[in-house]
Coordinates of C-alpha atoms in Angstrom, one line a residue:
M6 CA -0.8 4.3 4.4
A7 CA -0.7 4.5 4.2
S8 CA -3.1 7.6 5.4
E9 CA -6.2 7.5 7.9
R10 CA -5.1 4.5 10.2
T11 CA -7.6 5.7 12.7
F12 CA -9.9 4.6 15.6
E13 CA -9.0 3.8 19.1
P14 CA -8.5 -0.1 20.1
M15 CA -11.7 -1.8 20.7
L16 CA -12.3 -5.1 22.5
I17 CA -15.6 -7.1 22.4
R18 CA -16.1 -10.4 23.8
D19 CA -18.8 -13.1 23.6
R20 CA -21.0 -11.3 21.0
N21 CA -24.3 -13.0 20.2
L22 CA -24.3 -13.5 16.6
S23 CA -27.5 -15.5 16.3
S24 CA -29.7 -12.5 17.2
I25 CA -28.7 -10.8 14.0
I26 CA -31.3 -10.6 11.4
I27 CA -30.1 -10.1 7.7
P28 CA -32.7 -8.1 5.7
P29 CA -33.5 -9.3 2.0
T30 CA -31.5 -8.1 -0.6
S31 CA -32.4 -10.1 -3.3
N32 CA -35.4 -8.0 -4.7
L33 CA -32.8 -5.1 -5.4
T34 CA -31.4 -4.5 -8.7
W35 CA -27.8 -4.2 -9.1
F36 CA -28.0 -0.6 -9.5
Q37 CA -30.0 -0.4 -6.2
R38 CA -27.5 -2.4 -4.2
T39 CA -24.7 -0.4 -5.7
F40 CA -25.9 3.0 -5.2
K41 CA -28.0 2.9 -2.1
P42 CA -26.8 4.9 0.9
M43 CA -23.9 3.4 2.8
K44 CA -25.2 2.5 6.4
P45 CA -22.8 1.7 9.2
G46 CA -22.1 -2.0 9.2
S47 CA -22.9 -2.2 5.8
V48 CA -20.2 -4.4 3.6
R49 CA -20.0 -1.4 1.1
G50 CA -19.3 1.0 4.1
S51 CA -16.8 -1.6 5.6
I52 CA -14.9 -1.7 2.1
F53 CA -14.8 1.8 1.9
T54 CA -13.4 2.3 5.4
L55 CA -10.9 -0.5 5.2
A56 CA -9.5 1.0 1.9
S57 CA -9.3 4.6 3.1
T58 CA -7.3 3.4 6.0
A59 CA -4.4 2.1 4.0
M60 CA -4.7 4.8 1.1
G61 CA -2.7 8.0 2.0
A62 CA 1.1 8.9 1.7
G63 CA 2.0 5.2 0.6
Y64 CA -0.5 5.8 -2.1
L65 CA 1.4 8.8 -3.7
A66 CA 4.6 7.1 -3.2
T67 CA 3.9 3.8 -5.3
P68 CA 5.5 5.3 -8.4
N69 CA 8.9 5.2 -6.8
I70 CA 8.4 1.3 -6.6
L71 CA 8.6 1.3 -10.4
L72 CA 11.4 3.6 -10.3
K73 CA 13.5 1.3 -8.0
A74 CA 12.6 -2.2 -9.3
G75 CA 11.4 -1.4 -12.8
V76 CA 7.9 -1.5 -14.6
I77 CA 7.5 -5.4 -14.7
F78 CA 9.2 -6.2 -11.2
G79 CA 7.5 -3.1 -9.7
L80 CA 3.8 -4.0 -10.8
G81 CA 4.6 -7.5 -9.5
I82 CA 5.8 -6.2 -6.2
I83 CA 2.5 -4.3 -6.2
I84 CA 0.4 -6.9 -7.0
F85 CA 2.4 -9.8 -4.5
C86 CA 2.0 -7.2 -1.6
G87 CA -1.6 -7.2 -2.4
I88 CA -1.9 -11.0 -2.2
L89 CA 0.3 -11.2 1.0
I90 CA -1.9 -8.5 2.7
Y91 CA -5.3 -10.1 1.7
L92 CA -4.0 -13.5 3.1
S93 CA -2.5 -11.8 6.1
L94 CA -5.7 -9.9 6.8
M95 CA -7.9 -12.9 6.6
T96 CA -5.9 -14.8 9.1
V97 CA -6.3 -12.0 11.8
V98 CA -10.2 -12.1 10.7
R99 CA -10.5 -15.9 11.4
C100 CA -8.6 -15.7 14.5
A101 CA -10.7 -12.8 15.8
Y102 CA -14.0 -14.6 14.9
K103 CA -12.8 -17.8 16.4
Y104 CA -12.2 -16.0 19.8
Q105 CA -15.0 -13.2 19.5
I106 CA -12.2 -10.8 20.2
F107 CA -12.1 -7.8 18.1
H108 CA -8.9 -6.1 19.0
Y109 CA -6.0 -7.1 17.2
P110 CA -3.2 -7.1 20.2
S111 CA -6.0 -8.8 22.4
V112 CA -6.2 -11.7 19.8
A113 CA -2.5 -11.9 19.8
R114 CA -2.4 -12.3 23.4
K115 CA -4.8 -14.9 23.7
M116 CA -3.0 -16.9 21.0
L117 CA 0.3 -16.4 21.2
G118 CA 1.4 -15.0 24.7
N119 CA 2.1 -11.6 26.1
G120 CA 5.4 -11.4 24.8
W121 CA 4.3 -11.2 20.9
A122 CA 1.2 -9.3 21.8
V123 CA 3.7 -6.6 23.4
L124 CA 5.8 -6.5 20.2
L125 CA 2.7 -6.2 18.1
E126 CA 1.6 -3.0 20.4
V127 CA 4.9 -1.3 20.1
A128 CA 4.7 -1.9 16.3
I129 CA 1.4 -0.3 16.5
I130 CA 2.5 2.6 18.2
L131 CA 5.5 3.2 16.1
N132 CA 3.4 2.9 13.1
G133 CA 1.2 5.8 14.3
Y134 CA 4.1 7.7 15.6
G135 CA 6.1 7.3 12.2
L136 CA 2.9 8.3 10.3
I137 CA 2.7 11.6 12.2
I138 CA 6.3 12.6 11.4
A139 CA 5.6 11.5 7.8
L140 CA 2.6 13.6 7.4
N141 CA 4.3 16.6 9.0
I142 CA 7.1 16.2 6.5
I143 CA 4.8 15.9 3.7
V144 CA 2.7 18.9 4.6
G145 CA 6.0 20.8 5.2
S146 CA 7.1 20.2 1.6
L147 CA 3.6 20.7 0.1
I148 CA 3.0 24.3 1.5
P149 CA 6.1 26.0 0.1
N150 CA 5.5 24.3 -3.0
I151 CA 1.8 25.6 -3.2
M152 CA 2.9 29.3 -2.3
S153 CA 5.7 29.3 -4.9
S154 CA 2.9 28.4 -7.5
F155 CA 1.0 31.5 -6.6
G156 CA 4.6 33.4 -6.8
V157 CA 5.4 33.6 -3.2
K158 CA 9.2 32.7 -3.1
G159 CA 11.1 32.3 0.2
H160 CA 13.9 30.2 1.8
G161 CA 13.0 26.5 1.4
D162 CA 14.0 25.1 4.7
L163 CA 12.7 27.9 6.8
E164 CA 9.4 28.1 5.2
R165 CA 9.1 24.2 5.5
A166 CA 10.0 24.7 9.3
L167 CA 7.4 27.7 9.7
A168 CA 4.7 25.9 7.9
M169 CA 5.1 22.7 10.3
T170 CA 5.3 24.8 13.4
G171 CA 2.3 26.9 12.4
L172 CA 0.5 23.7 11.3
N173 CA 1.3 22.0 14.8
L174 CA 0.3 25.3 16.8
C175 CA -2.9 26.2 15.0
L176 CA -4.5 22.8 13.8
V177 CA -2.8 19.9 15.5
T178 CA -2.6 20.9 19.1
P179 CA -6.1 22.1 19.4
L180 CA -7.7 19.1 17.8
G181 CA -5.1 16.7 19.2
I182 CA -5.7 17.4 22.9
M183 CA -9.6 16.4 22.2
R184 CA -10.5 13.3 23.6
N185 CA -13.1 12.4 20.8
L186 CA -12.6 13.1 17.2
G187 CA -15.8 11.4 15.8
A188 CA -16.5 14.6 13.8
L189 CA -13.6 14.5 11.7
R190 CA -14.2 10.7 10.3
F191 CA -15.8 12.6 7.3
K192 CA -12.1 12.6 6.3
A193 CA -12.1 9.0 5.0
L194 CA -14.7 10.2 2.4
F195 CA -12.7 13.3 1.5
N196 CA -9.4 11.3 1.5
V197 CA -10.3 8.8 -1.0
T198 CA -11.9 11.6 -3.3
C199 CA -8.5 13.5 -3.3
L200 CA -6.6 10.2 -4.1
T201 CA -8.8 9.2 -6.9
F202 CA -8.7 12.9 -8.5
I203 CA -5.0 12.7 -8.4
M204 CA -4.8 9.5 -10.2
F205 CA -6.9 10.9 -12.8
V206 CA -4.9 14.0 -13.2
V207 CA -1.7 11.8 -13.5
I208 CA -3.3 9.8 -16.3
I209 CA -4.9 12.8 -18.0
E210 CA -1.6 14.6 -18.0
F211 CA 0.7 11.7 -18.9
P212 CA 0.5 12.7 -22.9
Y213 CA 1.9 15.7 -22.3
F214 CA 5.0 14.2 -20.3
A215 CA 5.2 11.7 -23.2
K216 CA 6.1 14.1 -25.6
D217 CA 9.2 15.0 -23.7
N218 CA 10.4 11.7 -22.4
N219 CA 12.7 9.4 -23.8
F220 CA 11.3 6.0 -23.3
D221 CA 14.4 4.2 -23.8
S222 CA 15.5 4.9 -20.4
V223 CA 12.3 3.2 -18.9
K224 CA 13.2 0.3 -16.4
Y225 CA 11.6 -2.9 -16.9
A226 CA 13.2 -5.2 -14.4
D227 CA 15.9 -4.4 -12.2
M228 CA 17.2 -6.8 -9.3
D229 CA 19.7 -4.8 -7.4
I230 CA 19.9 -3.4 -3.7
N231 CA 16.9 -1.1 -4.1
F232 CA 14.6 -4.0 -4.8
F233 CA 14.3 -4.4 -0.9
S234 CA 13.2 -0.8 -0.3
A235 CA 10.7 -1.1 -3.2
F236 CA 9.2 -4.1 -1.5
S237 CA 8.8 -2.3 1.7
L238 CA 7.2 0.6 0.0
G239 CA 4.7 -1.9 -1.4
L240 CA 3.9 -3.3 2.1
F241 CA 3.5 0.0 3.5
A242 CA 1.3 1.2 0.8
Y243 CA -1.4 -1.7 1.8
L244 CA -0.9 -1.5 5.5
C245 CA -4.2 -1.4 7.6
H246 CA -4.3 -4.5 10.1
Q247 CA -4.8 -2.0 13.2
N248 CA -8.0 -1.3 11.8
I249 CA -9.3 -4.5 10.6
T250 CA -10.8 -6.1 13.8
R251 CA -12.6 -2.8 14.5
I252 CA -14.1 -2.9 10.9
Q253 CA -15.1 -6.6 11.9
S254 CA -16.8 -5.8 15.1
E255 CA -19.0 -3.0 13.3
L256 CA -19.9 -5.3 10.0
F257 CA -23.6 -6.0 10.0
N258 CA -23.5 -10.0 10.4
P259 CA -19.6 -10.1 10.9
T260 CA -19.3 -13.8 9.0
I261 CA -16.0 -15.2 7.8
L262 CA -17.7 -15.1 3.9
R263 CA -18.8 -11.3 4.6
M264 CA -15.4 -10.2 6.0
K265 CA -14.0 -12.2 3.0
K266 CA -16.0 -10.1 0.7
V267 CA -14.7 -6.7 2.5
T268 CA -11.3 -7.8 2.5
R269 CA -10.9 -9.1 -1.1
R270 CA -12.7 -6.2 -2.6
S271 CA -10.9 -3.5 -0.7
V272 CA -7.6 -5.1 -1.6
T273 CA -8.5 -5.4 -5.4
T274 CA -9.7 -1.8 -5.4
M275 CA -6.3 -0.6 -3.6
C276 CA -4.3 -3.1 -6.0
T277 CA -5.9 -1.5 -9.1
L278 CA -5.5 2.3 -7.8
F279 CA -2.0 1.6 -7.0
C280 CA -1.2 -0.2 -10.1
L281 CA -2.7 2.9 -12.3
I282 CA -1.0 5.7 -10.3
S283 CA 2.5 4.0 -10.1
L284 CA 2.5 3.1 -13.8
F285 CA 1.3 6.3 -15.4
G286 CA 3.4 8.3 -12.5
Y287 CA 6.8 6.8 -13.2
L288 CA 6.2 6.7 -17.0
S289 CA 5.7 10.5 -16.8
C290 CA 8.7 11.4 -14.9
L291 CA 10.8 8.2 -15.1
H292 CA 14.2 8.9 -13.6
N293 CA 12.9 12.2 -12.2
T294 CA 10.1 10.4 -10.2
P295 CA 9.9 12.3 -7.0
H296 CA 9.2 10.3 -3.7
L297 CA 5.5 11.7 -3.8
I298 CA 3.9 11.9 -7.3
I299 CA 2.3 15.3 -6.3
L300 CA 5.8 16.8 -5.8
R301 CA 6.6 16.3 -9.6
K302 CA 7.6 19.1 -12.0
P303 CA 5.2 20.2 -14.8
P304 CA 5.6 19.3 -18.3
S305 CA 7.9 21.8 -20.5
N306 CA 4.5 22.9 -22.5
I307 CA 2.9 23.7 -19.3
S308 CA 4.2 26.8 -17.2
N309 CA 1.9 26.5 -14.1
D310 CA 0.4 22.9 -13.6
A311 CA -3.0 24.3 -12.2
A312 CA -4.6 20.7 -11.9
M313 CA -1.5 19.3 -9.8
V314 CA -1.6 22.7 -7.6
I315 CA -5.5 21.8 -6.8
C316 CA -4.1 18.0 -5.9
R317 CA -1.6 19.5 -3.5
I318 CA -3.8 21.7 -1.9
M319 CA -6.5 19.0 -1.2
I320 CA -3.8 16.6 0.0
T321 CA -2.3 19.1 2.3
F322 CA -5.9 19.8 3.9
T323 CA -6.6 16.1 4.1
M324 CA -3.1 15.2 5.7
S325 CA -3.3 18.1 8.1
I326 CA -6.7 16.7 9.6
A327 CA -4.6 13.1 9.4
I328 CA -2.2 14.2 11.9
P329 CA -4.6 14.7 15.0
I330 CA -6.9 11.8 13.8
N331 CA -3.5 9.3 13.9
L332 CA -2.4 11.2 17.0
N333 CA -5.4 9.6 18.9
P334 CA -5.3 6.1 18.8
C335 CA -1.3 6.4 19.3
R336 CA -1.8 8.1 22.6
V337 CA -4.4 5.6 23.8
S338 CA -2.2 2.8 22.7
I339 CA 0.9 4.4 24.6
Q340 CA -1.5 4.9 27.8
K341 CA -2.7 1.3 27.9
L342 CA 0.9 -0.1 27.1
V343 CA 3.0 2.0 29.0
F344 CA 1.0 3.6 31.9
K345 CA -1.4 0.6 32.1
V346 CA -4.4 2.9 32.2
E347 CA -7.5 1.1 30.4
E348 CA -10.1 3.9 30.9
N349 CA -9.9 7.4 30.2
A350 CA -6.5 9.1 31.6
S351 CA -6.0 11.9 34.1
N352 CA -5.9 15.5 32.4
L353 CA -2.3 15.7 33.3
M354 CA -1.3 12.2 31.6
H355 CA -3.7 12.9 28.5
Y356 CA -1.9 16.3 27.9
G357 CA 1.3 15.1 28.7
I358 CA 1.2 12.1 26.1
T359 CA -0.4 14.5 23.5
L360 CA 2.1 17.4 24.0
T361 CA 5.1 14.9 23.9
I362 CA 3.9 13.2 20.7
I363 CA 3.2 16.6 19.0
C364 CA 6.7 18.1 20.0
T365 CA 9.0 15.0 19.3
T366 CA 7.2 14.4 16.0
L367 CA 7.7 18.0 14.9
I368 CA 11.3 18.3 16.1
F369 CA 12.2 14.8 14.2
A370 CA 10.3 16.3 11.1
I371 CA 12.0 19.6 11.0
F372 CA 15.6 18.3 11.3
F373 CA 15.2 14.8 9.6
P374 CA 13.0 15.6 6.6
N375 CA 13.7 12.3 4.8
V376 CA 10.5 10.9 4.2
E377 CA 11.6 7.9 2.0
I378 CA 13.3 6.5 5.3
V379 CA 10.2 7.1 7.2
F380 CA 8.3 5.2 4.6
H381 CA 10.7 2.3 4.9
F382 CA 10.4 2.1 8.6
L383 CA 6.9 2.0 8.4
G384 CA 6.8 -0.8 5.7
G385 CA 9.9 -2.8 6.6
F386 CA 9.6 -2.7 10.3
C387 CA 6.1 -1.9 11.5
G388 CA 4.6 -3.8 8.3
G389 CA 7.0 -6.7 8.7
V390 CA 5.7 -7.1 12.3
M391 CA 1.7 -6.3 11.7
A392 CA 1.4 -7.9 8.3
L393 CA 3.7 -10.8 8.3
I394 CA 5.5 -12.3 11.5
I395 CA 2.5 -12.2 13.9
P396 CA -0.2 -13.1 11.4
G397 CA 2.2 -16.1 10.2
L398 CA 2.4 -17.3 13.9
M399 CA -1.4 -16.6 14.5
Y400 CA -1.8 -19.1 11.4
V401 CA 0.4 -21.8 12.9
E402 CA -1.5 -21.6 16.2
Y403 CA -5.0 -21.2 14.6
S404 CA -4.1 -24.5 12.5
E405 CA -4.0 -26.5 15.8
K406 CA -1.1 -28.7 14.2
S407 CA 2.5 -29.0 14.9
L408 CA 5.0 -26.4 13.7
T409 CA 6.8 -29.2 11.6
Y410 CA 3.3 -29.5 9.5
W411 CA 4.6 -28.7 6.0
K412 CA 2.0 -25.8 5.7
N413 CA 3.3 -24.1 8.6
V414 CA 6.7 -24.4 7.6
I415 CA 6.2 -22.7 4.6
V416 CA 4.0 -19.8 6.3
I417 CA 6.7 -19.3 8.8
V418 CA 9.7 -19.5 6.5
V419 CA 7.8 -17.0 4.1
S420 CA 6.7 -14.6 6.8
W421 CA 9.6 -14.4 8.4
G422 CA 11.7 -14.0 5.3
L423 CA 9.9 -11.4 3.5
A424 CA 9.9 -9.6 6.9
F425 CA 13.7 -9.9 7.0
V426 CA 13.5 -8.3 3.4
G427 CA 11.7 -5.3 4.7
F428 CA 14.1 -5.2 7.7
T429 CA 17.1 -5.0 5.4
S430 CA 15.6 -2.0 3.5
L431 CA 15.7 -0.1 6.7
I432 CA 19.1 -1.2 7.6
I433 CA 20.6 -0.3 4.1
D434 CA 18.5 3.1 4.5
V435 CA 20.2 3.8 8.1
Y436 CA 23.6 2.9 6.6
N437 CA 23.4 5.0 3.6
E438 CA 22.1 7.9 5.6
A439 CA 25.1 7.5 7.8
K440 CA 27.6 7.2 5.2

C-alpha cells in the first residue's frame, strides 16, 4: 500500500516507561494467547495494524513483479524488499525509542536537521496524495467492470469518469471534510479480510487457468529494464513507515524487543501473502497478467467468474473508504508543513485544503489513468525517501561513529544505490509515457 496508510501525525515526548506494569501471560495456553480478544496496544493488535497499513493496492499488483522479472527474480525481489523494509522499520523504531519522539518526521528533524525532515514530510504528503489518485483510478476501473458482469454495458471512459466523479461527490467529500474519522478504523479489519479472500480465490481458481495455459512461456529470470519497475513495485507493496512510530507509541510497554516482534511478524505475514498471490496470480495469467490481479479475465471454462466479481465489489468498497481515510493525514501534513498550523485549522483552511486535494486528485485520475506510473512513483520516489534514504542516514547518526566507518559506508551505499534504482524506474516510466 500499499492501502490504509492512515492516522494523523503524533508526537509524544518524555514518556515514563517505568510506570508500565506487564500482566502475566505465562499461564495462558498457546490457543488462549493466539485467539484472545485483541486489545489496544497489544502485540497482536499492533501486528495487525502495521500489516493492514501496507497491504492494499500494492498487494494486488505483486503478480506484475513476476511478470516483469520472472518467477525466481520476482520472488527474490519480494523477499529482498521484505528484508529491507524490516531493517528500515527497526532503524526508525530504535531512533524513536532513543529520543522518545514517536513521530517519524520529528525524529528525522532531531537527528538529521530540518532539511532532511522537510524532504521526508514532502515524501509523506506525496505518498498520501499519490495513494488517493491510485485509489480513484482503481475504483474507477472496477465499477464499470462490475456493472458489465451484471450485463450493464456502456462507454468505458465515460463510465469510469462518472464513477469517480460520483464517488467523490457522494462519499469522499462528505467524509473527507470530517475532522475525525475514528469511526472508520474498522476498515483495517475489513481490508485484510478482503485481501485474504482474494488470495484464496486466486489459488483455488488456478487449476482452471492451468488447463488453458502454455507454461513453456513462463519467465523464470529476466534481467532487463523492467527490473527497475519490479523493484519499485516491491518497495511500494511494503511501505508503511508513516505509521510505524504511531503504532510504537500505542504499544503496551513499547520496548525494542516487543517492537522487533511486531515488525518481524508483520513483515513476515506480508511477505508470505505477497509471495502466494504473486506466484499463483502470475502463473494463472502469464503474459496477460493485468496491473491489478482482480482485473484478470476469467478462464475459458467459466463464463462469469462470480467469486472474482465478489472480490471486486469488496475491494471497491474498502478502497472507496480508504480515500477519505488517506485524505485526512495528507491534509494535516500540508497544514503543518505549508501553513505552519499545528493545532486545528480554521474552517476556511480546513475546507480549502480538503476540496483542493479532492478536486486535483480526481482530475489527475480522470485524465491520467495510468495506475502503474503512480505505483512506480509511490515506490520509486516516496519509498526511496521514506524507507531507504532517511533510515540510512538515521542509522549512521544512531551509530555515533564516523561516516567512513565500514558499516556506515555499506548502509549509505546500499540505501542510496537502491533508492537510485527506484528513481530510475520513475524516469523510465515518464520517458516511455512521453514517447
